[in-house]
């Protein structure tokens, strides 16, 4: 009921671009920590994709992988 603004930060995306919180202003942001070795994590991905599609433009889902050595 009382959303708080996200603290400013920037992080690299898998495509090599920068994800910046300033670009997410005015949207609901869901941050999902997951790993490829985690069966429940992998199982939930299709649901998150559908959720993102249903609320496109209003919802941003940020997936943060906990895999070691996945991206340098």
JSON list of N, CA and C in Angstrom, two decimals:
[
{"chain": "A", "resi": 1, "resn": "UNK", "atom": "N", "xyz": [0.81, -1.20, 0.00]},
{"chain": "A", "resi": 1, "resn": "UNK", "atom": "CA", "xyz": [0.00, 0.00, 0.00]},
{"chain": "A", "resi": 1, "resn": "UNK", "atom": "C", "xyz": [0.85, 1.26, 0.00]},
{"chain": "A", "resi": 2, "resn": "UNK", "atom": "N", "xyz": [2.06, 1.15, 0.49]},
{"chain": "A", "resi": 2, "resn": "UNK", "atom": "CA", "xyz": [2.93, 2.32, 0.57]},
{"chain": "A", "resi": 2, "resn": "UNK", "atom": "C", "xyz": [4.27, 1.99, -0.10]},
{"chain": "A", "resi": 3, "resn": "UNK", "atom": "N", "xyz": [4.28, 1.94, -1.44]},
{"chain": "A", "resi": 3, "resn": "UNK", "atom": "CA", "xyz": [5.53, 1.54, -2.10]},
{"chain": "A", "resi": 3, "resn": "UNK", "atom": "C", "xyz": [6.64, 2.54, -1.88]},
{"chain": "A", "resi": 4, "resn": "UNK", "atom": "N", "xyz": [7.83, 2.02, -1.75]},
{"chain": "A", "resi": 4, "resn": "UNK", "atom": "CA", "xyz": [9.02, 2.85, -1.57]},
{"chain": "A", "resi": 4, "resn": "UNK", "atom": "C", "xyz": [9.81, 2.88, -2.87]},
{"chain": "A", "resi": 5, "resn": "UNK", "atom": "N", "xyz": [10.42, 4.00, -3.19]},
{"chain": "A", "resi": 5, "resn": "UNK", "atom": "CA", "xyz": [11.24, 4.04, -4.41]},
{"chain": "A", "resi": 5, "resn": "UNK", "atom": "C", "xyz": [12.47, 3.16, -4.26]},
{"chain": "A", "resi": 6, "resn": "UNK", "atom": "N", "xyz": [12.88, 2.58, -5.37]},
{"chain": "A", "resi": 6, "resn": "UNK", "atom": "CA", "xyz": [14.04, 1.72, -5.40]},
{"chain": "A", "resi": 6, "resn": "UNK", "atom": "C", "xyz": [15.30, 2.56, -5.30]},
{"chain": "A", "resi": 7, "resn": "UNK", "atom": "N", "xyz": [16.24, 2.12, -4.48]},
{"chain": "A", "resi": 7, "resn": "UNK", "atom": "CA", "xyz": [17.52, 2.81, -4.35]},
{"chain": "A", "resi": 7, "resn": "UNK", "atom": "C", "xyz": [18.23, 2.80, -5.70]},
{"chain": "A", "resi": 8, "resn": "UNK", "atom": "N", "xyz": [18.87, 3.91, -6.05]},
{"chain": "A", "resi": 8, "resn": "UNK", "atom": "CA", "xyz": [19.56, 4.00, -7.33]},
{"chain": "A", "resi": 8, "resn": "UNK", "atom": "C", "xyz": [20.71, 3.01, -7.41]},
{"chain": "A", "resi": 9, "resn": "UNK", "atom": "N", "xyz": [20.77, 2.28, -8.51]},
{"chain": "A", "resi": 9, "resn": "UNK", "atom": "CA", "xyz": [21.89, 1.39, -8.80]},
{"chain": "A", "resi": 9, "resn": "UNK", "atom": "C", "xyz": [21.92, 1.10, -10.29]},
{"chain": "A", "resi": 10, "resn": "UNK", "atom": "N", "xyz": [23.04, 0.57, -10.73]},
{"chain": "A", "resi": 10, "resn": "UNK", "atom": "CA", "xyz": [23.19, 0.11, -12.11]},
{"chain": "A", "resi": 10, "resn": "UNK", "atom": "C", "xyz": [23.87, -1.24, -12.07]},
{"chain": "A", "resi": 11, "resn": "UNK", "atom": "N", "xyz": [23.48, -2.12, -12.99]},
{"chain": "A", "resi": 11, "resn": "UNK", "atom": "CA", "xyz": [24.07, -3.45, -13.07]},
{"chain": "A", "resi": 11, "resn": "UNK", "atom": "C", "xyz": [24.11, -3.88, -14.53]},
{"chain": "A", "resi": 12, "resn": "UNK", "atom": "N", "xyz": [25.10, -4.68, -14.89]},
{"chain": "A", "resi": 12, "resn": "UNK", "atom": "CA", "xyz": [25.17, -5.15, -16.28]},
{"chain": "A", "resi": 12, "resn": "UNK", "atom": "C", "xyz": [24.12, -6.22, -16.56]},
{"chain": "A", "resi": 13, "resn": "UNK", "atom": "N", "xyz": [23.56, -6.18, -17.76]},
{"chain": "A", "resi": 13, "resn": "UNK", "atom": "CA", "xyz": [22.62, -7.21, -18.18]},
{"chain": "A", "resi": 13, "resn": "UNK", "atom": "C", "xyz": [23.37, -8.31, -18.90]},
{"chain": "A", "resi": 14, "resn": "UNK", "atom": "N", "xyz": [22.70, -9.40, -19.15]},
{"chain": "A", "resi": 14, "resn": "UNK", "atom": "CA", "xyz": [23.32, -10.51, -19.87]},
{"chain": "A", "resi": 14, "resn": "UNK", "atom": "C", "xyz": [23.69, -10.10, -21.30]},
{"chain": "A", "resi": 15, "resn": "UNK", "atom": "N", "xyz": [23.02, -9.07, -21.82]},
{"chain": "A", "resi": 15, "resn": "UNK", "atom": "CA", "xyz": [23.33, -8.57, -23.15]},
{"chain": "A", "resi": 15, "resn": "UNK", "atom": "C", "xyz": [24.47, -7.57, -23.14]},
{"chain": "A", "resi": 16, "resn": "UNK", "atom": "N", "xyz": [25.01, -7.25, -21.95]},
{"chain": "A", "resi": 16, "resn": "UNK", "atom": "CA", "xyz": [26.12, -6.32, -21.84]},
{"chain": "A", "resi": 16, "resn": "UNK", "atom": "C", "xyz": [25.73, -4.87, -21.73]},
{"chain": "A", "resi": 17, "resn": "UNK", "atom": "N", "xyz": [24.45, -4.59, -21.58]},
{"chain": "A", "resi": 17, "resn": "UNK", "atom": "CA", "xyz": [23.98, -3.22, -21.39]},
{"chain": "A", "resi": 17, "resn": "UNK", "atom": "C", "xyz": [23.88, -2.94, -19.90]},
{"chain": "A", "resi": 18, "resn": "UNK", "atom": "N", "xyz": [23.58, -1.70, -19.54]},
{"chain": "A", "resi": 18, "resn": "UNK", "atom": "CA", "xyz": [23.39, -1.33, -18.14]},
{"chain": "A", "resi": 18, "resn": "UNK", "atom": "C", "xyz": [21.91, -1.26, -17.81]},
{"chain": "A", "resi": 19, "resn": "UNK", "atom": "N", "xyz": [21.52, -1.94, -16.75]},
{"chain": "A", "resi": 19, "resn": "UNK", "atom": "CA", "xyz": [20.17, -1.81, -16.20]},
{"chain": "A", "resi": 19, "resn": "UNK", "atom": "C", "xyz": [20.27, -0.77, -15.10]},
{"chain": "A", "resi": 20, "resn": "UNK", "atom": "N", "xyz": [19.53, 0.31, -15.24]},
{"chain": "A", "resi": 20, "resn": "UNK", "atom": "CA", "xyz": [19.59, 1.41, -14.26]},
{"chain": "A", "resi": 20, "resn": "UNK", "atom": "C", "xyz": [18.22, 1.61, -13.64]},
{"chain": "A", "resi": 21, "resn": "UNK", "atom": "N", "xyz": [18.21, 1.82, -12.36]},
{"chain": "A", "resi": 21, "resn": "UNK", "atom": "CA", "xyz": [16.93, 2.00, -11.67]},
{"chain": "A", "resi": 21, "resn": "UNK", "atom": "C", "xyz": [16.19, 3.23, -12.17]},
{"chain": "A", "resi": 22, "resn": "UNK", "atom": "N", "xyz": [16.92, 4.23, -12.62]},
{"chain": "A", "resi": 22, "resn": "UNK", "atom": "CA", "xyz": [16.25, 5.43, -13.13]},
{"chain": "A", "resi": 22, "resn": "UNK", "atom": "C", "xyz": [15.34, 5.07, -14.32]},
{"chain": "A", "resi": 23, "resn": "UNK", "atom": "N", "xyz": [15.70, 4.03, -15.07]},
{"chain": "A", "resi": 23, "resn": "UNK", "atom": "CA", "xyz": [14.89, 3.59, -16.21]},
{"chain": "A", "resi": 23, "resn": "UNK", "atom": "C", "xyz": [13.65, 2.80, -15.78]},
{"chain": "A", "resi": 24, "resn": "UNK", "atom": "N", "xyz": [13.57, 2.44, -14.51]},
{"chain": "A", "resi": 24, "resn": "UNK", "atom": "CA", "xyz": [12.46, 1.64, -14.01]},
{"chain": "A", "resi": 24, "resn": "UNK", "atom": "C", "xyz": [11.42, 2.46, -13.25]},
{"chain": "A", "resi": 25, "resn": "UNK", "atom": "N", "xyz": [11.66, 3.73, -13.11]},
{"chain": "A", "resi": 25, "resn": "UNK", "atom": "CA", "xyz": [10.75, 4.60, -12.35]},
{"chain": "A", "resi": 25, "resn": "UNK", "atom": "C", "xyz": [9.32, 4.51, -12.88]},
{"chain": "A", "resi": 26, "resn": "UNK", "atom": "N", "xyz": [8.37, 4.42, -11.97]},
{"chain": "A", "resi": 26, "resn": "UNK", "atom": "CA", "xyz": [6.95, 4.35, -12.33]},
{"chain": "A", "resi": 26, "resn": "UNK", "atom": "C", "xyz": [6.46, 2.95, -12.64]},
{"chain": "A", "resi": 27, "resn": "UNK", "atom": "N", "xyz": [7.32, 1.96, -12.52]},
{"chain": "A", "resi": 27, "resn": "UNK", "atom": "CA", "xyz": [6.93, 0.58, -12.78]},
{"chain": "A", "resi": 27, "resn": "UNK", "atom": "C", "xyz": [7.08, -0.25, -11.51]},
{"chain": "A", "resi": 28, "resn": "UNK", "atom": "N", "xyz": [6.34, -1.33, -11.46]},
{"chain": "A", "resi": 28, "resn": "UNK", "atom": "CA", "xyz": [6.51, -2.30, -10.39]},
{"chain": "A", "resi": 28, "resn": "UNK", "atom": "C", "xyz": [7.71, -3.16, -10.77]},
{"chain": "A", "resi": 29, "resn": "UNK", "atom": "N", "xyz": [8.64, -3.35, -9.83]},
{"chain": "A", "resi": 29, "resn": "UNK", "atom": "CA", "xyz": [9.84, -4.13, -10.10]},
{"chain": "A", "resi": 29, "resn": "UNK", "atom": "C", "xyz": [9.85, -5.35, -9.19]},
{"chain": "A", "resi": 30, "resn": "UNK", "atom": "N", "xyz": [9.95, -6.52, -9.80]},
{"chain": "A", "resi": 30, "resn": "UNK", "atom": "CA", "xyz": [10.06, -7.76, -9.06]},
{"chain": "A", "resi": 30, "resn": "UNK", "atom": "C", "xyz": [11.48, -8.27, -9.29]},
{"chain": "A", "resi": 31, "resn": "UNK", "atom": "N", "xyz": [12.25, -8.42, -8.21]},
{"chain": "A", "resi": 31, "resn": "UNK", "atom": "CA", "xyz": [13.61, -8.93, -8.31]},
{"chain": "A", "resi": 31, "resn": "UNK", "atom": "C", "xyz": [13.59, -10.39, -7.89]},
{"chain": "A", "resi": 32, "resn": "UNK", "atom": "N", "xyz": [14.05, -11.26, -8.80]},
{"chain": "A", "resi": 32, "resn": "UNK", "atom": "CA", "xyz": [14.02, -12.70, -8.56]},
{"chain": "A", "resi": 32, "resn": "UNK", "atom": "C", "xyz": [15.44, -13.25, -8.56]},
{"chain": "A", "resi": 33, "resn": "UNK", "atom": "N", "xyz": [15.89, -13.76, -7.43]},
{"chain": "A", "resi": 33, "resn": "UNK", "atom": "CA", "xyz": [17.18, -14.41, -7.34]},
{"chain": "A", "resi": 33, "resn": "UNK", "atom": "C", "xyz": [16.98, -15.88, -7.65]},
{"chain": "A", "resi": 34, "resn": "UNK", "atom": "N", "xyz": [17.76, -16.42, -8.58]},
{"chain": "A", "resi": 34, "resn": "UNK", "atom": "CA", "xyz": [17.57, -17.80, -9.00]},
{"chain": "A", "resi": 34, "resn": "UNK", "atom": "C", "xyz": [18.90, -18.40, -9.44]},
{"chain": "A", "resi": 35, "resn": "UNK", "atom": "N", "xyz": [18.90, -19.69, -9.74]},
{"chain": "A", "resi": 35, "resn": "UNK", "atom": "CA", "xyz": [20.09, -20.38, -10.25]},
{"chain": "A", "resi": 35, "resn": "UNK", "atom": "C", "xyz": [19.65, -21.51, -11.16]},
{"chain": "A", "resi": 36, "resn": "UNK", "atom": "N", "xyz": [20.46, -21.81, -12.16]},
{"chain": "A", "resi": 36, "resn": "UNK", "atom": "CA", "xyz": [20.11, -22.86, -13.10]},
{"chain": "A", "resi": 36, "resn": "UNK", "atom": "C", "xyz": [20.11, -24.24, -12.46]},
{"chain": "A", "resi": 37, "resn": "UNK", "atom": "N", "xyz": [20.85, -24.41, -11.36]},
{"chain": "A", "resi": 37, "resn": "UNK", "atom": "CA", "xyz": [20.91, -25.70, -10.68]},
{"chain": "A", "resi": 37, "resn": "UNK", "atom": "C", "xyz": [19.76, -25.91, -9.70]},
{"chain": "A", "resi": 38, "resn": "UNK", "atom": "N", "xyz": [18.87, -24.92, -9.60]},
{"chain": "A", "resi": 38, "resn": "UNK", "atom": "CA", "xyz": [17.75, -24.96, -8.65]},
{"chain": "A", "resi": 38, "resn": "UNK", "atom": "C", "xyz": [16.46, -25.35, -9.39]},
{"chain": "A", "resi": 39, "resn": "UNK", "atom": "N", "xyz": [16.00, -26.62, -9.25]},
{"chain": "A", "resi": 39, "resn": "UNK", "atom": "CA", "xyz": [14.80, -27.05, -9.98]},
{"chain": "A", "resi": 39, "resn": "UNK", "atom": "C", "xyz": [13.57, -26.15, -9.76]},
{"chain": "A", "resi": 40, "resn": "UNK", "atom": "N", "xyz": [13.24, -25.72, -8.52]},
{"chain": "A", "resi": 40, "resn": "UNK", "atom": "CA", "xyz": [12.08, -24.84, -8.37]},
{"chain": "A", "resi": 40, "resn": "UNK", "atom": "C", "xyz": [12.27, -23.50, -9.10]},
{"chain": "A", "resi": 41, "resn": "UNK", "atom": "N", "xyz": [13.51, -23.02, -9.13]},
{"chain": "A", "resi": 41, "resn": "UNK", "atom": "CA", "xyz": [13.79, -21.75, -9.83]},
{"chain": "A", "resi": 41, "resn": "UNK", "atom": "C", "xyz": [13.51, -21.89, -11.31]},
{"chain": "A", "resi": 42, "resn": "UNK", "atom": "N", "xyz": [13.98, -22.97, -11.90]},
{"chain": "A", "resi": 42, "resn": "UNK", "atom": "CA", "xyz": [13.78, -23.21, -13.33]},
{"chain": "A", "resi": 42, "resn": "UNK", "atom": "C", "xyz": [12.29, -23.40, -13.62]},
{"chain": "A", "resi": 43, "resn": "UNK", "atom": "N", "xyz": [11.60, -24.07, -12.73]},
{"chain": "A", "resi": 43, "resn": "UNK", "atom": "CA", "xyz": [10.16, -24.33, -12.92]},
{"chain": "A", "resi": 43, "resn": "UNK", "atom": "C", "xyz": [9.36, -23.04, -12.93]},
{"chain": "A", "resi": 44, "resn": "UNK", "atom": "N", "xyz": [9.76, -22.05, -12.15]},
{"chain": "A", "resi": 44, "resn": "UNK", "atom": "CA", "xyz": [8.97, -20.81, -12.07]},
{"chain": "A", "resi": 44, "resn": "UNK", "atom": "C", "xyz": [9.20, -19.85, -13.24]},
{"chain": "A", "resi": 45, "resn": "UNK", "atom": "N", "xyz": [10.24, -20.06, -14.03]},
{"chain": "A", "resi": 45, "resn": "UNK", "atom": "CA", "xyz": [10.56, -19.13, -15.12]},
{"chain": "A", "resi": 45, "resn": "UNK", "atom": "C", "xyz": [9.39, -18.95, -16.09]},
{"chain": "A", "resi": 46, "resn": "UNK", "atom": "N", "xyz": [8.73, -20.00, -16.59]},
{"chain": "A", "resi": 46, "resn": "UNK", "atom": "CA", "xyz": [7.60, -19.77, -17.50]},
{"chain": "A", "resi": 46, "resn": "UNK", "atom": "C", "xyz": [6.49, -18.92, -16.89]},
{"chain": "A", "resi": 47, "resn": "UNK", "atom": "N", "xyz": [6.23, -19.10, -15.60]},
{"chain": "A", "resi": 47, "resn": "UNK", "atom": "CA", "xyz": [5.22, -18.27, -14.93]},
{"chain": "A", "resi": 47, "resn": "UNK", "atom": "C", "xyz": [5.65, -16.81, -14.89]},
{"chain": "A", "resi": 48, "resn": "UNK", "atom": "N", "xyz": [6.92, -16.56, -14.65]},
{"chain": "A", "resi": 48, "resn": "UNK", "atom": "CA", "xyz": [7.42, -15.18, -14.63]},
{"chain": "A", "resi": 48, "resn": "UNK", "atom": "C", "xyz": [7.35, -14.56, -16.02]},
{"chain": "A", "resi": 49, "resn": "UNK", "atom": "N", "xyz": [7.64, -15.34, -17.05]},
{"chain": "A", "resi": 49, "resn": "UNK", "atom": "CA", "xyz": [7.54, -14.84, -18.43]},
{"chain": "A", "resi": 49, "resn": "UNK", "atom": "C", "xyz": [6.09, -14.46, -18.74]},
{"chain": "A", "resi": 50, "resn": "UNK", "atom": "N", "xyz": [5.14, -15.30, -18.35]},
{"chain": "A", "resi": 50, "resn": "UNK", "atom": "CA", "xyz": [3.71, -14.99, -18.58]},
{"chain": "A", "resi": 50, "resn": "UNK", "atom": "C", "xyz": [3.29, -13.75, -17.80]},
{"chain": "A", "resi": 51, "resn": "UNK", "atom": "N", "xyz": [3.75, -13.63, -16.57]},
{"chain": "A", "resi": 51, "resn": "UNK", "atom": "CA", "xyz": [3.43, -12.47, -15.74]},
{"chain": "A", "resi": 51, "resn": "UNK", "atom": "C", "xyz": [3.97, -11.19, -16.39]},
{"chain": "A", "resi": 52, "resn": "UNK", "atom": "N", "xyz": [5.19, -11.25, -16.87]},
{"chain": "A", "resi": 52, "resn": "UNK", "atom": "CA", "xyz": [5.80, -10.10, -17.54]},
{"chain": "A", "resi": 52, "resn": "UNK", "atom": "C", "xyz": [5.01, -9.72, -18.78]},
{"chain": "A", "resi": 53, "resn": "UNK", "atom": "N", "xyz": [4.57, -10.71, -19.55]},
{"chain": "A", "resi": 53, "resn": "UNK", "atom": "CA", "xyz": [3.79, -10.43, -20.76]},
{"chain": "A", "resi": 53, "resn": "UNK", "atom": "C", "xyz": [2.43, -9.84, -20.41]},
{"chain": "A", "resi": 54, "resn": "UNK", "atom": "N", "xyz": [1.81, -10.34, -19.37]},
{"chain": "A", "resi": 54, "resn": "UNK", "atom": "CA", "xyz": [0.48, -9.86, -18.97]},
{"chain": "A", "resi": 54, "resn": "UNK", "atom": "C", "xyz": [0.51, -8.40, -18.54]},
{"chain": "A", "resi": 55, "resn": "UNK", "atom": "N", "xyz": [1.58, -8.00, -17.87]},
{"chain": "A", "resi": 55, "resn": "UNK", "atom": "CA", "xyz": [1.68, -6.64, -17.35]},
{"chain": "A", "resi": 55, "resn": "UNK", "atom": "C", "xyz": [2.78, -5.83, -18.04]},
{"chain": "A", "resi": 56, "resn": "UNK", "atom": "N", "xyz": [3.01, -6.14, -19.30]},
{"chain": "A", "resi": 56, "resn": "UNK", "atom": "CA", "xyz": [4.06, -5.44, -20.07]},
{"chain": "A", "resi": 56, "resn": "UNK", "atom": "C", "xyz": [3.85, -3.93, -20.00]},
{"chain": "A", "resi": 57, "resn": "UNK", "atom": "N", "xyz": [4.94, -3.22, -19.79]},
{"chain": "A", "resi": 57, "resn": "UNK", "atom": "CA", "xyz": [4.88, -1.77, -19.69]},
{"chain": "A", "resi": 57, "resn": "UNK", "atom": "C", "xyz": [4.67, -1.27, -18.27]},
{"chain": "A", "resi": 58, "resn": "UNK", "atom": "N", "xyz": [4.17, -2.15, -17.40]},
{"chain": "A", "resi": 58, "resn": "UNK", "atom": "CA", "xyz": [3.93, -1.74, -16.00]},
{"chain": "A", "resi": 58, "resn": "UNK", "atom": "C", "xyz": [4.77, -2.52, -15.01]},
{"chain": "A", "resi": 59, "resn": "UNK", "atom": "N", "xyz": [5.21, -3.71, -15.43]},
{"chain": "A", "resi": 59, "resn": "UNK", "atom": "CA", "xyz": [5.96, -4.60, -14.55]},
{"chain": "A", "resi": 59, "resn": "UNK", "atom": "C", "xyz": [7.30, -4.93, -15.19]},
{"chain": "A", "resi": 60, "resn": "UNK", "atom": "N", "xyz": [8.35, -4.89, -14.39]},
{"chain": "A", "resi": 60, "resn": "UNK", "atom": "CA", "xyz": [9.67, -5.31, -14.84]},
{"chain": "A", "resi": 60, "resn": "UNK", "atom": "C", "xyz": [10.14, -6.40, -13.89]},
{"chain": "A", "resi": 61, "resn": "UNK", "atom": "N", "xyz": [10.50, -7.55, -14.46]},
{"chain": "A", "resi": 61, "resn": "UNK", "atom": "CA", "xyz": [11.04, -8.64, -13.66]},
{"chain": "A", "resi": 61, "resn": "UNK", "atom": "C", "xyz": [12.54, -8.69, -13.92]},
{"chain": "A", "resi": 62, "resn": "UNK", "atom": "N", "xyz": [13.30, -8.56, -12.86]},
{"chain": "A", "resi": 62, "resn": "UNK", "atom": "CA", "xyz": [14.76, -8.59, -12.94]},
{"chain": "A", "resi": 62, "resn": "UNK", "atom": "C", "xyz": [15.22, -9.91, -12.33]},
{"chain": "A", "resi": 63, "resn": "UNK", "atom": "N", "xyz": [15.82, -10.76, -13.16]},
{"chain": "A", "resi": 63, "resn": "UNK", "atom": "CA", "xyz": [16.34, -12.02, -12.67]},
{"chain": "A", "resi": 63, "resn": "UNK", "atom": "C", "xyz": [17.83, -11.91, -12.39]},
{"chain": "A", "resi": 64, "resn": "UNK", "atom": "N", "xyz": [18.23, -12.27, -11.20]},
{"chain": "A", "resi": 64, "resn": "UNK", "atom": "CA", "xyz": [19.63, -12.24, -10.82]},
{"chain": "A", "resi": 64, "resn": "UNK", "atom": "C", "xyz": [20.09, -13.67, -10.59]},
{"chain": "A", "resi": 65, "resn": "UNK", "atom": "N", "xyz": [21.00, -14.12, -11.43]},
{"chain": "A", "resi": 65, "resn": "UNK", "atom": "CA", "xyz": [21.47, -15.49, -11.35]},
{"chain": "A", "resi": 65, "resn": "UNK", "atom": "C", "xyz": [22.49, -15.66, -10.24]},
{"chain": "A", "resi": 66, "resn": "UNK", "atom": "N", "xyz": [22.34, -16.71, -9.48]},
{"chain": "A", "resi": 66, "resn": "UNK", "atom": "CA", "xyz": [23.27, -17.06, -8.41]},
{"chain": "A", "resi": 66, "resn": "UNK", "atom": "C", "xyz": [24.26, -18.12, -8.85]},
{"chain": "A", "resi": 67, "resn": "UNK", "atom": "N", "xyz": [24.36, -18.35, -10.16]},
{"chain": "A", "resi": 67, "resn": "UNK", "atom": "CA", "xyz": [25.32, -19.34, -10.67]},
{"chain": "A", "resi": 67, "resn": "UNK", "atom": "C", "xyz": [26.72, -18.76, -10.56]},
{"chain": "A", "resi": 68, "resn": "UNK", "atom": "N", "xyz": [27.67, -19.56, -10.15]},
{"chain": "A", "resi": 68, "resn": "UNK", "atom": "CA", "xyz": [29.06, -19.12, -10.03]},
{"chain": "A", "resi": 68, "resn": "UNK", "atom": "C", "xyz": [29.76, -19.20, -11.38]},
{"chain": "A", "resi": 69, "resn": "UNK", "atom": "N", "xyz": [30.42, -18.13, -11.76]},
{"chain": "A", "resi": 69, "resn": "UNK", "atom": "CA", "xyz": [31.19, -18.12, -12.99]},
{"chain": "A", "resi": 69, "resn": "UNK", "atom": "C", "xyz": [30.35, -18.02, -14.26]},
{"chain": "A", "resi": 70, "resn": "UNK", "atom": "N", "xyz": [29.07, -17.72, -14.13]},
{"chain": "A", "resi": 70, "resn": "UNK", "atom": "CA", "xyz": [28.20, -17.64, -15.31]},
{"chain": "A", "resi": 70, "resn": "UNK", "atom": "C", "xyz": [28.56, -16.47, -16.19]},
{"chain": "A", "resi": 71, "resn": "UNK", "atom": "N", "xyz": [28.86, -15.33, -15.60]},
{"chain": "A", "resi": 71, "resn": "UNK", "atom": "CA", "xyz": [29.18, -14.12, -16.35]},
{"chain": "A", "resi": 71, "resn": "UNK", "atom": "C", "xyz": [30.35, -13.45, -15.65]},
{"chain": "A", "resi": 72, "resn": "UNK", "atom": "N", "xyz": [31.36, -13.07, -16.41]},
{"chain": "A", "resi": 72, "resn": "UNK", "atom": "CA", "xyz": [32.50, -12.36, -15.82]},
{"chain": "A", "resi": 72, "resn": "UNK", "atom": "C", "xyz": [32.22, -10.88, -15.76]}
]
